[in-house]
Amino acid sequence: MKQPDVYLKRLKSDLKEISTLEKAEASRRYFPHGIQCLGVNAADIKLIIKAFHADYADLTATEMLSITEYILSQAEFNEEFLLAFGLLNKFVKLNTKRQDNYDDELLIRFEFWLEHYANNWSLVDDLCIKTIYQFLLSRPHLIEKTQHWAHSEVSWCRRASNVVWVKFIKRTMGKSTYYLDKALVFKNCDLLMADDDEFVQKSIGWLLKVTSVEHEADVIAYIQNNLSRMTRHTLRYAIEKMDADTRKSLLALERSVQ
């Protein structure tokens, strides 16, 4: 393994070469509070990562983690953080042929990244939906270990406590199917319902939305019992997958309790 700065310079150069002002402007539209971006989209980043892995195929999972953490510590632009997370995606899955798989303690590092490097919704969602998802997919015993993220002082980590579960309400894992306990979903929503961060509120709605696919009656009852303390954003996200009549009924009920 070379010095981490060698890899960082290579990846920064790759990002700069493919960046455009048009892509930067397009990205900023999704971030009303502002964002530091180069103008590189997700497909571009995926290609850069693929080429990097091909050129440095001898790097171990441990070495890649070291490189990732170095990039995160030096990153300035949104795409640099996204690229750093993406470098790990092929390594976080358990592989019986590889001798240096990550152990369960990597989940602690993910929490640190959420609290110290994630500074917008896209970084939270990308890390949770791609990297952490792949990590947990082969380690289901860790899925419920993220509950304490809801108590974090950092709002992005609190958002992650919901987002990290959205793909595990019902998930096929090998020959079995994993079901996240719906009671945990409602408990997490209860903990965060009074949160004053809009992106935490939207994540509550997102988690309720995906839960409604498997437990619609329970989610409807939960919404009915909590409408008075639920924001409009949270409600609208939560009911997206319900039929038109149910959505109309819940929105009418919301207006009546305002």
mmCIF file of C-alpha atoms in Angstrom:
data_model
loop_
_atom_site.group_PDB
_atom_site.id
_atom_site.type_symbol
_atom_site.label_atom_id
_atom_site.label_comp_id
_atom_site.label_asym_id
_atom_site.label_seq_id
_atom_site.Cartn_x
_atom_site.Cartn_y
_atom_site.Cartn_z
ATOM 1 C CA MET A 1 0.000 0.000 0.000
ATOM 2 C CA LYS A 2 1.227 3.472 -0.901
ATOM 3 C CA GLN A 3 0.857 6.588 1.207
ATOM 4 C CA PRO A 4 -2.850 7.542 1.485
ATOM 5 C CA ASP A 5 -2.217 10.910 -0.117
ATOM 6 C CA VAL A 6 -1.244 9.169 -3.357
ATOM 7 C CA TYR A 7 -4.696 7.614 -3.636
ATOM 8 C CA LEU A 8 -6.398 10.849 -2.616
ATOM 9 C CA LYS A 9 -4.621 12.826 -5.348
ATOM 10 C CA ARG A 10 -5.552 10.204 -7.926
ATOM 11 C CA LEU A 11 -9.222 10.267 -6.959
ATOM 12 C CA LYS A 12 -9.391 14.079 -6.720
ATOM 13 C CA SER A 13 -7.927 14.275 -10.207
ATOM 14 C CA ASP A 14 -10.489 11.775 -11.506
ATOM 15 C CA LEU A 15 -13.335 13.795 -10.002
ATOM 16 C CA LYS A 16 -12.062 17.096 -11.346
ATOM 17 C CA GLU A 17 -11.576 15.689 -14.833
ATOM 18 C CA ILE A 18 -15.179 14.544 -15.120
ATOM 19 C CA SER A 19 -16.879 17.417 -13.259
ATOM 20 C CA THR A 20 -19.000 20.043 -15.028
ATOM 21 C CA LEU A 21 -20.633 23.308 -14.025
ATOM 22 C CA GLU A 22 -23.946 22.067 -15.421
ATOM 23 C CA LYS A 23 -23.945 19.029 -13.120
ATOM 24 C CA ALA A 24 -22.983 21.212 -10.163
ATOM 25 C CA GLU A 25 -25.921 23.535 -10.788
ATOM 26 C CA ALA A 26 -28.257 20.566 -11.212
ATOM 27 C CA SER A 27 -27.117 19.092 -7.884
ATOM 28 C CA ARG A 28 -27.536 22.352 -5.955
ATOM 29 C CA ARG A 29 -31.242 22.442 -6.754
ATOM 30 C CA TYR A 30 -31.788 19.575 -4.319
ATOM 31 C CA PHE A 31 -30.048 21.363 -1.449
ATOM 32 C CA PRO A 32 -31.853 24.602 -0.534
ATOM 33 C CA HIS A 33 -29.507 25.127 2.402
ATOM 34 C CA GLY A 34 -26.436 25.030 0.180
ATOM 35 C CA ILE A 35 -23.850 22.403 -0.669
ATOM 36 C CA GLN A 36 -20.188 22.223 -1.656
ATOM 37 C CA CYS A 37 -20.128 20.231 -4.890
ATOM 38 C CA LEU A 38 -17.855 19.717 -7.862
ATOM 39 C CA GLY A 39 -20.453 18.672 -10.398
ATOM 40 C CA VAL A 40 -20.057 14.904 -10.591
ATOM 41 C CA ASN A 41 -23.110 12.646 -10.610
ATOM 42 C CA ALA A 42 -23.597 9.219 -9.037
ATOM 43 C CA ALA A 43 -22.948 7.344 -12.272
ATOM 44 C CA ASP A 44 -19.660 9.212 -12.710
ATOM 45 C CA ILE A 45 -18.579 8.346 -9.178
ATOM 46 C CA LYS A 46 -19.422 4.693 -9.734
ATOM 47 C CA LEU A 47 -17.176 4.613 -12.818
ATOM 48 C CA ILE A 48 -14.312 6.274 -10.946
ATOM 49 C CA ILE A 49 -14.594 3.714 -8.147
ATOM 50 C CA LYS A 50 -14.698 0.823 -10.608
ATOM 51 C CA ALA A 51 -11.531 2.063 -12.341
ATOM 52 C CA PHE A 52 -9.785 2.634 -9.011
ATOM 53 C CA HIS A 53 -10.549 -0.904 -7.834
ATOM 54 C CA ALA A 54 -9.287 -2.291 -11.136
ATOM 55 C CA ASP A 55 -6.020 -0.363 -10.918
ATOM 56 C CA TYR A 56 -5.451 -1.240 -7.255
ATOM 57 C CA ALA A 57 -6.901 -4.740 -7.122
ATOM 58 C CA ASP A 58 -4.263 -5.828 -4.623
ATOM 59 C CA LEU A 59 -5.549 -3.539 -1.871
ATOM 60 C CA THR A 60 -7.050 -5.437 1.062
ATOM 61 C CA ALA A 61 -10.276 -4.566 2.849
ATOM 62 C CA THR A 62 -8.248 -3.230 5.785
ATOM 63 C CA GLU A 63 -6.175 -1.025 3.500
ATOM 64 C CA MET A 64 -9.263 0.246 1.693
ATOM 65 C CA LEU A 65 -10.819 1.209 5.005
ATOM 66 C CA SER A 66 -7.677 3.164 5.865
ATOM 67 C CA ILE A 67 -7.806 4.961 2.514
ATOM 68 C CA THR A 68 -11.508 5.697 2.959
ATOM 69 C CA GLU A 69 -11.019 7.238 6.374
ATOM 70 C CA TYR A 70 -8.132 9.349 5.098
ATOM 71 C CA ILE A 71 -10.251 10.680 2.238
ATOM 72 C CA LEU A 72 -13.094 11.455 4.640
ATOM 73 C CA SER A 73 -10.734 13.387 6.909
ATOM 74 C CA GLN A 74 -9.562 15.522 3.965
ATOM 75 C CA ALA A 75 -12.785 15.841 1.966
ATOM 76 C CA GLU A 76 -14.290 19.224 1.127
ATOM 77 C CA PHE A 77 -16.843 18.452 -1.563
ATOM 78 C CA ASN A 78 -19.944 16.298 -1.421
ATOM 79 C CA GLU A 79 -18.699 14.027 -4.191
ATOM 80 C CA GLU A 80 -15.486 13.302 -2.262
ATOM 81 C CA PHE A 81 -17.485 12.015 0.695
ATOM 82 C CA LEU A 82 -19.728 9.949 -1.580
ATOM 83 C CA LEU A 83 -16.700 8.485 -3.328
ATOM 84 C CA ALA A 84 -15.064 7.578 -0.019
ATOM 85 C CA PHE A 85 -18.177 5.711 1.121
ATOM 86 C CA GLY A 86 -18.461 3.970 -2.247
ATOM 87 C CA LEU A 87 -14.924 2.605 -2.096
ATOM 88 C CA LEU A 88 -16.044 0.246 0.668
ATOM 89 C CA ASN A 89 -19.159 -1.150 -0.961
ATOM 90 C CA LYS A 90 -17.447 -4.176 -2.501
ATOM 91 C CA PHE A 91 -15.634 -4.960 0.749
ATOM 92 C CA VAL A 92 -18.410 -4.768 3.356
ATOM 93 C CA LYS A 93 -20.090 -7.971 2.214
ATOM 94 C CA LEU A 94 -18.937 -11.129 3.976
ATOM 95 C CA ASN A 95 -16.694 -13.164 1.703
ATOM 96 C CA THR A 96 -15.574 -16.617 2.774
ATOM 97 C CA LYS A 97 -12.708 -16.518 0.274
ATOM 98 C CA ARG A 98 -11.240 -13.368 1.790
ATOM 99 C CA GLN A 99 -9.282 -13.441 5.025
ATOM 100 C CA ASP A 100 -9.684 -9.813 6.088
ATOM 101 C CA ASN A 101 -13.436 -9.322 6.335
ATOM 102 C CA TYR A 102 -14.526 -6.462 8.567
ATOM 103 C CA ASP A 103 -15.759 -7.384 12.004
ATOM 104 C CA ASP A 104 -18.897 -6.086 13.722
ATOM 105 C CA GLU A 105 -16.979 -3.098 15.107
ATOM 106 C CA LEU A 106 -17.223 -1.408 11.715
ATOM 107 C CA LEU A 107 -20.748 -0.386 12.725
ATOM 108 C CA ILE A 108 -19.174 1.904 15.332
ATOM 109 C CA ARG A 109 -17.107 3.590 12.626
ATOM 110 C CA PHE A 110 -20.225 4.115 10.531
ATOM 111 C CA GLU A 111 -21.805 5.928 13.472
ATOM 112 C CA PHE A 112 -18.709 8.126 13.775
ATOM 113 C CA TRP A 113 -18.894 8.979 10.085
ATOM 114 C CA LEU A 114 -22.554 9.927 10.396
ATOM 115 C CA GLU A 115 -21.780 12.238 13.279
ATOM 116 C CA HIS A 116 -18.598 13.802 11.893
ATOM 117 C CA TYR A 117 -18.711 13.661 8.077
ATOM 118 C CA ALA A 118 -22.349 13.549 6.985
ATOM 119 C CA ASN A 119 -23.577 17.121 6.576
ATOM 120 C CA ASN A 120 -26.595 16.685 4.305
ATOM 121 C CA TRP A 121 -29.351 14.180 3.559
ATOM 122 C CA SER A 122 -27.647 12.713 0.500
ATOM 123 C CA LEU A 123 -24.577 11.605 2.460
ATOM 124 C CA VAL A 124 -26.743 10.024 5.161
ATOM 125 C CA ASP A 125 -28.922 8.206 2.652
ATOM 126 C CA ASP A 126 -26.046 7.059 0.455
ATOM 127 C CA LEU A 127 -24.090 5.650 3.392
ATOM 128 C CA CYS A 128 -27.167 3.931 4.866
ATOM 129 C CA ILE A 129 -28.821 2.621 1.697
ATOM 130 C CA LYS A 130 -25.661 1.409 -0.013
ATOM 131 C CA THR A 131 -22.695 0.808 2.292
ATOM 132 C CA ILE A 132 -24.315 0.068 5.652
ATOM 133 C CA TYR A 133 -27.105 -1.880 3.938
ATOM 134 C CA GLN A 134 -24.587 -4.227 2.313
ATOM 135 C CA PHE A 135 -22.767 -4.574 5.628
ATOM 136 C CA LEU A 136 -25.929 -5.457 7.559
ATOM 137 C CA LEU A 137 -27.311 -7.716 4.859
ATOM 138 C CA SER A 138 -24.885 -10.442 5.881
ATOM 139 C CA ARG A 139 -24.966 -9.505 9.576
ATOM 140 C CA PRO A 140 -28.668 -9.367 10.509
ATOM 141 C CA HIS A 141 -27.819 -9.642 14.213
ATOM 142 C CA LEU A 142 -26.575 -6.026 13.993
ATOM 143 C CA ILE A 143 -29.667 -4.463 12.404
ATOM 144 C CA GLU A 144 -31.310 -3.587 15.712
ATOM 145 C CA LYS A 145 -28.007 -2.355 17.150
ATOM 146 C CA THR A 146 -28.533 1.023 15.492
ATOM 147 C CA GLN A 147 -31.439 1.988 17.764
ATOM 148 C CA HIS A 148 -29.302 4.288 19.919
ATOM 149 C CA TRP A 149 -28.558 6.472 16.896
ATOM 150 C CA ALA A 150 -31.955 8.053 17.529
ATOM 151 C CA HIS A 151 -30.478 9.598 20.693
ATOM 152 C CA SER A 152 -27.505 11.187 18.929
ATOM 153 C CA GLU A 153 -26.848 14.898 19.386
ATOM 154 C CA VAL A 154 -26.253 15.077 15.630
ATOM 155 C CA SER A 155 -29.424 15.351 13.563
ATOM 156 C CA TRP A 156 -27.911 13.500 10.597
ATOM 157 C CA CYS A 157 -27.257 10.474 12.785
ATOM 158 C CA ARG A 158 -30.813 10.671 14.108
ATOM 159 C CA ARG A 159 -32.069 10.670 10.502
ATOM 160 C CA ALA A 160 -29.877 7.636 9.840
ATOM 161 C CA SER A 161 -31.563 5.712 12.660
ATOM 162 C CA ASN A 162 -34.669 5.624 10.448
ATOM 163 C CA VAL A 163 -33.068 5.442 7.011
ATOM 164 C CA VAL A 164 -30.847 2.491 7.930
ATOM 165 C CA TRP A 165 -33.989 0.380 8.494
ATOM 166 C CA VAL A 166 -36.000 1.214 5.362
ATOM 167 C CA LYS A 167 -34.685 -1.782 3.407
ATOM 168 C CA PHE A 168 -35.115 -4.219 6.283
ATOM 169 C CA ILE A 169 -38.849 -4.132 6.959
ATOM 170 C CA LYS A 170 -38.909 -7.335 4.934
ATOM 171 C CA ARG A 171 -35.722 -8.554 3.302
ATOM 172 C CA THR A 172 -34.726 -11.836 1.714
ATOM 173 C CA MET A 173 -31.354 -13.007 3.046
ATOM 174 C CA GLY A 174 -30.159 -16.149 1.371
ATOM 175 C CA LYS A 175 -32.811 -18.810 1.851
ATOM 176 C CA SER A 176 -34.573 -16.992 4.685
ATOM 177 C CA THR A 177 -36.542 -13.781 5.085
ATOM 178 C CA TYR A 178 -35.760 -11.170 7.711
ATOM 179 C CA TYR A 179 -38.584 -9.123 9.242
ATOM 180 C CA LEU A 180 -37.833 -6.037 11.297
ATOM 181 C CA ASP A 181 -40.005 -5.904 14.411
ATOM 182 C CA LYS A 182 -42.693 -3.304 13.659
ATOM 183 C CA ALA A 183 -42.745 -2.364 17.348
ATOM 184 C CA LEU A 184 -39.189 -1.067 16.946
ATOM 185 C CA VAL A 185 -40.277 1.072 14.007
ATOM 186 C CA PHE A 186 -43.021 2.739 16.017
ATOM 187 C CA LYS A 187 -40.731 3.126 19.024
ATOM 188 C CA ASN A 188 -38.146 4.928 16.886
ATOM 189 C CA CYS A 189 -40.819 7.163 15.399
ATOM 190 C CA ASP A 190 -42.086 8.000 18.896
ATOM 191 C CA LEU A 191 -38.576 8.962 20.003
ATOM 192 C CA LEU A 192 -38.121 11.359 17.099
ATOM 193 C CA MET A 193 -41.627 12.695 16.528
ATOM 194 C CA ALA A 194 -40.858 15.940 18.391
ATOM 195 C CA ASP A 195 -37.513 16.421 16.631
ATOM 196 C CA ASP A 196 -37.283 19.910 15.155
ATOM 197 C CA ASP A 197 -35.076 18.904 12.225
ATOM 198 C CA GLU A 198 -37.023 18.709 8.946
ATOM 199 C CA PHE A 199 -34.854 15.916 7.557
ATOM 200 C CA VAL A 200 -35.405 13.800 10.640
ATOM 201 C CA GLN A 201 -39.128 14.370 10.228
ATOM 202 C CA LYS A 202 -38.988 13.319 6.578
ATOM 203 C CA SER A 203 -37.107 10.172 7.578
ATOM 204 C CA ILE A 204 -39.928 9.256 9.977
ATOM 205 C CA GLY A 205 -42.353 9.514 7.085
ATOM 206 C CA TRP A 206 -40.069 7.433 4.886
ATOM 207 C CA LEU A 207 -39.802 4.661 7.472
ATOM 208 C CA LEU A 208 -43.562 4.628 8.028
ATOM 209 C CA LYS A 209 -44.132 4.544 4.259
ATOM 210 C CA VAL A 210 -42.060 1.415 3.688
ATOM 211 C CA THR A 211 -43.505 -0.183 6.821
ATOM 212 C CA SER A 212 -47.021 0.370 5.494
ATOM 213 C CA VAL A 213 -46.324 -2.019 2.619
ATOM 214 C CA GLU A 214 -46.208 -4.932 5.071
ATOM 215 C CA HIS A 215 -48.227 -3.511 7.981
ATOM 216 C CA GLU A 216 -50.651 -0.995 6.496
ATOM 217 C CA ALA A 217 -53.365 -1.295 9.166
ATOM 218 C CA ASP A 218 -50.806 -0.803 11.952
ATOM 219 C CA VAL A 219 -49.296 2.243 10.242
ATOM 220 C CA ILE A 220 -52.727 3.775 9.649
ATOM 221 C CA ALA A 221 -53.580 3.290 13.329
ATOM 222 C CA TYR A 222 -50.237 4.810 14.335
ATOM 223 C CA ILE A 223 -50.845 7.841 12.127
ATOM 224 C CA GLN A 224 -54.370 8.308 13.460
ATOM 225 C CA ASN A 225 -53.060 8.228 17.034
ATOM 226 C CA ASN A 226 -50.239 10.657 16.345
ATOM 227 C CA LEU A 227 -51.645 13.166 13.862
ATOM 228 C CA SER A 228 -51.650 16.001 16.368
ATOM 229 C CA ARG A 229 -47.860 15.842 16.704
ATOM 230 C CA MET A 230 -46.992 14.850 13.144
ATOM 231 C CA THR A 231 -45.712 17.432 10.667
ATOM 232 C CA ARG A 232 -47.267 17.779 7.228
ATOM 233 C CA HIS A 233 -44.018 16.532 5.611
ATOM 234 C CA THR A 234 -43.995 13.439 7.827
ATOM 235 C CA LEU A 235 -47.625 12.602 7.050
ATOM 236 C CA ARG A 236 -47.339 13.079 3.292
ATOM 237 C CA TYR A 237 -44.275 10.851 3.105
ATOM 238 C CA ALA A 238 -45.908 8.209 5.315
ATOM 239 C CA ILE A 239 -49.049 7.800 3.199
ATOM 240 C CA GLU A 240 -47.444 7.797 -0.264
ATOM 241 C CA LYS A 241 -47.913 4.071 -0.874
ATOM 242 C CA MET A 242 -51.492 3.918 0.377
ATOM 243 C CA ASP A 243 -54.501 3.969 -1.928
ATOM 244 C CA ALA A 244 -56.102 7.270 -2.873
ATOM 245 C CA ASP A 245 -59.126 6.901 -0.582
ATOM 246 C CA THR A 246 -56.968 6.135 2.459
ATOM 247 C CA ARG A 247 -54.681 9.073 1.728
ATOM 248 C CA LYS A 248 -57.665 11.382 1.328
ATOM 249 C CA SER A 249 -59.182 10.157 4.592
ATOM 250 C CA LEU A 250 -55.992 10.662 6.590
ATOM 251 C CA LEU A 251 -55.379 14.123 5.144
ATOM 252 C CA ALA A 252 -58.951 15.113 6.021
ATOM 253 C CA LEU A 253 -58.454 13.791 9.539
ATOM 254 C CA GLU A 254 -55.245 15.790 9.809
ATOM 255 C CA ARG A 255 -57.058 19.003 8.917
ATOM 256 C CA SER A 256 -59.665 18.297 11.563
ATOM 257 C CA VAL A 257 -57.115 18.009 14.365
ATOM 258 C CA GLN A 258 -55.115 21.128 13.449
#
